[in-house]
Amino acid sequence: MRTVEIAVENKSTKIRRVLFIILVCCVIMGIVDAVIRPGYAIKSIIKIFLFLGCPLIYSGYDKEIYLKQLFSIHKNSLIKPLLLGVGVFLVILAAYFFLKNILDFSKITSSLESNVGVSKDNFVSVSLYISFINSMLEEFFFRGFAFLSLKRYTSRFFSYSISSIAFALYHVSMMIGWFSIATLLLIIIGLIVGGIIFNFLNERNKNIYSSWMVHMFANFAINTVGFILFGLI
């Protein structure tokens, strides 16, 4: 009986530790995005340390957090995510062209320039980083660490919820001033739903490549909108 109690206590401790890391990393990154607002290169370095470094450091302490398996590739499992990614790309572009005369997107470029340091001059390099590296960082942290690792210790519903909500709320800090409150709430709901879909893809394939592919294509579409707004295409 005592052994069972110790096991439950250890499990609860590990859940609290993982949740603490998720919370601290998201809060710090949110403060960096919304308050400190350093140059994009500095912000990227901080994000790499928080979203990649912190989980790796903790996995060295907790051997049950085995992150290497998140990068195992199953070729047959990439076809559906690829098709889904292309579909997401087309849907996002179609939504932009449908809504551009309804919603005001003019604040986005000015906010990017003043708050993030992203301008017409560096948007190409930034868009490449966002599409390939930033998307992988977020998938590793939110889907790999915050979902698949947390799922080892807690319920499926809880791990789905924490990962998806953390993913959505994290993005709020970088979108402050871009949209009205109502539009921002819709975006948050969309991000939560997107996080749930990403979790489902990774849960089936037990790696982060499936969600990364869809996330990457979503970023392709968002960056295409950015090119349009900056007048680059």
Short mmCIF file of C-alpha atoms in Angstrom, two decimals:
data_model
loop_
_atom_site.label_atom_id
_atom_site.label_comp_id
_atom_site.label_asym_id
_atom_site.label_seq_id
_atom_site.Cartn_x
_atom_site.Cartn_y
_atom_site.Cartn_z
CA MET A 1 0.00 0.00 0.00
CA ARG A 2 2.84 2.35 0.91
CA THR A 3 4.55 1.58 -2.42
CA VAL A 4 1.39 2.56 -4.31
CA GLU A 5 1.14 5.82 -2.34
CA ILE A 6 4.77 6.67 -3.17
CA ALA A 7 4.18 5.93 -6.85
CA VAL A 8 1.11 8.19 -6.92
CA GLU A 9 3.02 10.92 -5.08
CA ASN A 10 5.93 10.68 -7.55
CA LYS A 11 3.52 10.84 -10.46
CA SER A 12 1.82 13.96 -9.05
CA THR A 13 5.22 15.57 -8.49
CA LYS A 14 6.23 14.94 -12.10
CA ILE A 15 2.95 16.37 -13.38
CA ARG A 16 3.51 19.54 -11.33
CA ARG A 17 7.06 19.86 -12.63
CA VAL A 18 6.02 19.54 -16.27
CA LEU A 19 3.17 22.02 -15.77
CA PHE A 20 5.56 24.42 -14.02
CA ILE A 21 7.98 24.32 -16.95
CA ILE A 22 5.15 24.87 -19.45
CA LEU A 23 3.79 27.82 -17.46
CA VAL A 24 7.16 29.49 -16.81
CA CYS A 25 8.38 29.15 -20.39
CA CYS A 26 5.11 30.51 -21.83
CA VAL A 27 4.96 33.42 -19.36
CA ILE A 28 8.58 34.41 -19.95
CA MET A 29 8.16 34.20 -23.72
CA GLY A 30 4.92 36.19 -23.46
CA ILE A 31 6.70 38.93 -21.51
CA VAL A 32 9.49 38.96 -24.09
CA ASP A 33 6.95 39.29 -26.92
CA ALA A 34 4.59 41.81 -25.32
CA VAL A 35 6.74 43.86 -22.92
CA ILE A 36 10.48 43.62 -23.57
CA ARG A 37 10.18 43.35 -27.37
CA PRO A 38 13.82 42.79 -28.26
CA GLY A 39 15.06 42.44 -31.84
CA TYR A 40 13.84 39.37 -33.69
CA ALA A 41 17.22 37.62 -33.50
CA ILE A 42 17.45 38.04 -29.71
CA LYS A 43 13.84 36.94 -29.29
CA SER A 44 14.54 33.82 -31.37
CA ILE A 45 17.55 32.89 -29.24
CA ILE A 46 15.46 33.24 -26.06
CA LYS A 47 12.72 31.11 -27.59
CA ILE A 48 15.17 28.39 -28.61
CA PHE A 49 16.46 28.19 -25.03
CA LEU A 50 12.96 28.12 -23.49
CA PHE A 51 11.12 25.86 -25.94
CA LEU A 52 13.99 23.53 -26.82
CA GLY A 53 16.60 23.87 -24.10
CA CYS A 54 14.35 23.68 -21.03
CA PRO A 55 12.58 20.43 -22.02
CA LEU A 56 15.92 18.85 -22.99
CA ILE A 57 17.47 19.87 -19.67
CA TYR A 58 14.50 18.45 -17.74
CA SER A 59 14.57 15.22 -19.76
CA GLY A 60 18.13 14.72 -18.49
CA TYR A 61 16.70 14.78 -14.97
CA ASP A 62 13.52 12.78 -15.58
CA LYS A 63 14.51 9.75 -17.66
CA GLU A 64 10.85 8.91 -18.34
CA ILE A 65 10.66 12.03 -20.53
CA TYR A 66 12.19 10.39 -23.58
CA LEU A 67 12.20 13.13 -26.21
CA LYS A 68 14.32 11.41 -28.84
CA GLN A 69 11.40 9.27 -29.96
CA LEU A 70 9.54 12.44 -30.99
CA PHE A 71 11.82 12.59 -34.03
CA SER A 72 11.25 9.05 -35.27
CA ILE A 73 10.05 9.09 -38.88
CA HIS A 74 7.39 6.81 -40.30
CA LYS A 75 7.18 7.58 -44.01
CA ASN A 76 3.68 6.20 -44.46
CA SER A 77 2.38 8.53 -41.74
CA LEU A 78 3.48 11.71 -43.57
CA ILE A 79 1.20 11.50 -46.60
CA LYS A 80 -2.04 12.48 -44.85
CA PRO A 81 -0.42 15.36 -42.90
CA LEU A 82 1.07 16.62 -46.17
CA LEU A 83 -2.35 16.64 -47.84
CA LEU A 84 -3.90 18.22 -44.75
CA GLY A 85 -1.16 20.86 -44.75
CA VAL A 86 -1.89 21.78 -48.35
CA GLY A 87 -5.58 22.00 -47.49
CA VAL A 88 -4.86 24.28 -44.51
CA PHE A 89 -2.70 26.48 -46.75
CA LEU A 90 -5.55 26.92 -49.22
CA VAL A 91 -8.15 27.51 -46.50
CA ILE A 92 -6.09 30.25 -44.80
CA LEU A 93 -5.45 32.05 -48.09
CA ALA A 94 -9.12 31.76 -49.05
CA ALA A 95 -10.12 33.13 -45.62
CA TYR A 96 -7.81 36.12 -46.06
CA PHE A 97 -9.19 37.05 -49.48
CA PHE A 98 -12.74 36.60 -48.17
CA LEU A 99 -12.18 38.69 -45.03
CA LYS A 100 -9.78 41.37 -46.27
CA ASN A 101 -12.65 43.75 -47.06
CA ILE A 102 -14.39 42.96 -43.76
CA LEU A 103 -11.54 42.99 -41.22
CA ASP A 104 -8.83 45.62 -40.91
CA PHE A 105 -5.43 44.00 -41.53
CA SER A 106 -3.60 47.30 -41.87
CA LYS A 107 -2.36 47.28 -38.25
CA ILE A 108 -0.45 44.04 -38.69
CA THR A 109 2.52 45.40 -40.66
CA SER A 110 2.88 48.49 -38.45
CA SER A 111 2.69 46.33 -35.30
CA LEU A 112 5.30 43.93 -36.70
CA GLU A 113 7.63 46.82 -37.45
CA SER A 114 7.22 48.64 -34.13
CA ASN A 115 6.86 45.70 -31.74
CA VAL A 116 8.77 42.84 -33.32
CA GLY A 117 11.30 44.50 -35.59
CA VAL A 118 9.99 42.72 -38.68
CA SER A 119 9.88 44.92 -41.77
CA LYS A 120 9.68 44.68 -45.52
CA ASP A 121 13.48 44.52 -45.67
CA ASN A 122 13.91 41.43 -43.46
CA PHE A 123 10.57 39.71 -43.97
CA VAL A 124 11.94 37.09 -46.40
CA SER A 125 14.53 35.76 -43.92
CA VAL A 126 12.08 36.01 -41.02
CA SER A 127 9.40 34.14 -42.96
CA LEU A 128 11.85 31.30 -43.68
CA TYR A 129 12.73 31.08 -39.98
CA ILE A 130 9.04 31.15 -38.97
CA SER A 131 8.06 28.48 -41.48
CA PHE A 132 10.78 25.93 -40.78
CA ILE A 133 12.51 26.56 -37.44
CA ASN A 134 9.93 28.40 -35.34
CA SER A 135 7.21 25.91 -36.27
CA MET A 136 9.46 23.02 -35.22
CA LEU A 137 10.26 24.72 -31.89
CA GLU A 138 6.57 25.17 -31.11
CA GLU A 139 5.70 21.61 -32.11
CA PHE A 140 8.54 20.22 -30.00
CA PHE A 141 7.44 22.24 -26.97
CA PHE A 142 3.64 22.23 -27.17
CA ARG A 143 3.03 18.86 -28.84
CA GLY A 144 6.13 16.92 -27.88
CA PHE A 145 6.80 18.09 -24.33
CA ALA A 146 3.49 19.63 -23.23
CA PHE A 147 1.32 16.90 -24.78
CA LEU A 148 3.05 13.58 -25.43
CA SER A 149 5.30 13.82 -22.36
CA LEU A 150 2.54 15.09 -20.06
CA LYS A 151 0.27 12.34 -21.36
CA ARG A 152 2.57 9.78 -19.72
CA TYR A 153 1.48 10.98 -16.29
CA THR A 154 -2.02 12.33 -16.67
CA SER A 155 -5.28 11.77 -18.53
CA ARG A 156 -5.70 12.16 -22.27
CA PHE A 157 -8.26 14.95 -21.81
CA PHE A 158 -6.03 16.90 -19.43
CA SER A 159 -2.94 16.68 -21.65
CA TYR A 160 -4.98 17.66 -24.73
CA SER A 161 -6.44 20.64 -22.88
CA ILE A 162 -3.20 21.95 -21.34
CA SER A 163 -1.23 21.71 -24.57
CA SER A 164 -3.92 23.31 -26.75
CA ILE A 165 -4.81 26.13 -24.35
CA ALA A 166 -1.15 26.93 -23.64
CA PHE A 167 -0.46 27.02 -27.39
CA ALA A 168 -3.35 29.41 -28.00
CA LEU A 169 -2.73 31.77 -25.07
CA TYR A 170 0.98 31.95 -25.82
CA HIS A 171 0.18 33.48 -29.22
CA VAL A 172 -1.96 36.23 -27.67
CA SER A 173 1.08 38.24 -26.57
CA MET A 174 2.44 38.57 -30.09
CA MET A 175 -0.93 39.63 -31.52
CA ILE A 176 -1.75 42.42 -29.07
CA GLY A 177 -2.83 45.47 -31.05
CA TRP A 178 -3.38 43.58 -34.28
CA PHE A 179 -7.13 42.91 -34.05
CA SER A 180 -10.24 43.83 -32.12
CA ILE A 181 -11.07 41.83 -28.96
CA ALA A 182 -13.81 39.89 -30.75
CA THR A 183 -11.50 38.92 -33.61
CA LEU A 184 -8.76 37.98 -31.16
CA LEU A 185 -11.14 35.68 -29.27
CA LEU A 186 -12.06 33.96 -32.53
CA ILE A 187 -8.38 33.49 -33.31
CA ILE A 188 -7.76 32.01 -29.85
CA ILE A 189 -10.60 29.53 -30.35
CA GLY A 190 -9.17 28.64 -33.75
CA LEU A 191 -5.72 28.10 -32.21
CA ILE A 192 -7.16 25.83 -29.53
CA VAL A 193 -8.96 23.76 -32.16
CA GLY A 194 -5.77 23.69 -34.25
CA GLY A 195 -3.79 22.54 -31.20
CA ILE A 196 -6.26 19.70 -30.63
CA ILE A 197 -5.90 18.59 -34.26
CA PHE A 198 -2.10 18.75 -34.02
CA ASN A 199 -2.19 16.66 -30.85
CA PHE A 200 -4.42 14.08 -32.52
CA LEU A 201 -2.02 13.74 -35.47
CA ASN A 202 0.98 13.27 -33.19
CA GLU A 203 -0.84 10.92 -30.85
CA ARG A 204 -1.52 8.57 -33.74
CA ASN A 205 2.02 8.68 -35.13
CA LYS A 206 3.91 9.23 -31.83
CA ASN A 207 6.18 11.88 -33.33
CA ILE A 208 6.01 15.61 -34.04
CA TYR A 209 6.56 15.50 -37.80
CA SER A 210 2.86 15.16 -38.59
CA SER A 211 1.82 18.34 -36.79
CA TRP A 212 5.01 20.12 -37.90
CA MET A 213 4.10 19.56 -41.54
CA VAL A 214 0.61 21.03 -41.08
CA HIS A 215 1.97 23.87 -38.91
CA MET A 216 4.60 24.61 -41.55
CA PHE A 217 2.01 24.89 -44.33
CA ALA A 218 -0.15 27.11 -42.11
CA ASN A 219 2.88 29.37 -41.67
CA PHE A 220 3.48 29.30 -45.44
CA ALA A 221 -0.03 30.68 -45.88
CA ILE A 222 0.34 33.31 -43.13
CA ASN A 223 3.68 34.39 -44.56
CA THR A 224 2.11 34.64 -48.02
CA VAL A 225 -0.44 37.03 -46.51
CA GLY A 226 2.50 38.89 -44.98
CA PHE A 227 4.14 39.21 -48.38
CA ILE A 228 0.89 40.67 -49.71
CA LEU A 229 0.52 43.13 -46.83
CA PHE A 230 4.13 44.30 -47.16
CA GLY A 231 3.62 44.72 -50.90
CA LEU A 232 6.28 42.15 -51.79
CA ILE A 233 3.95 40.23 -54.10
#
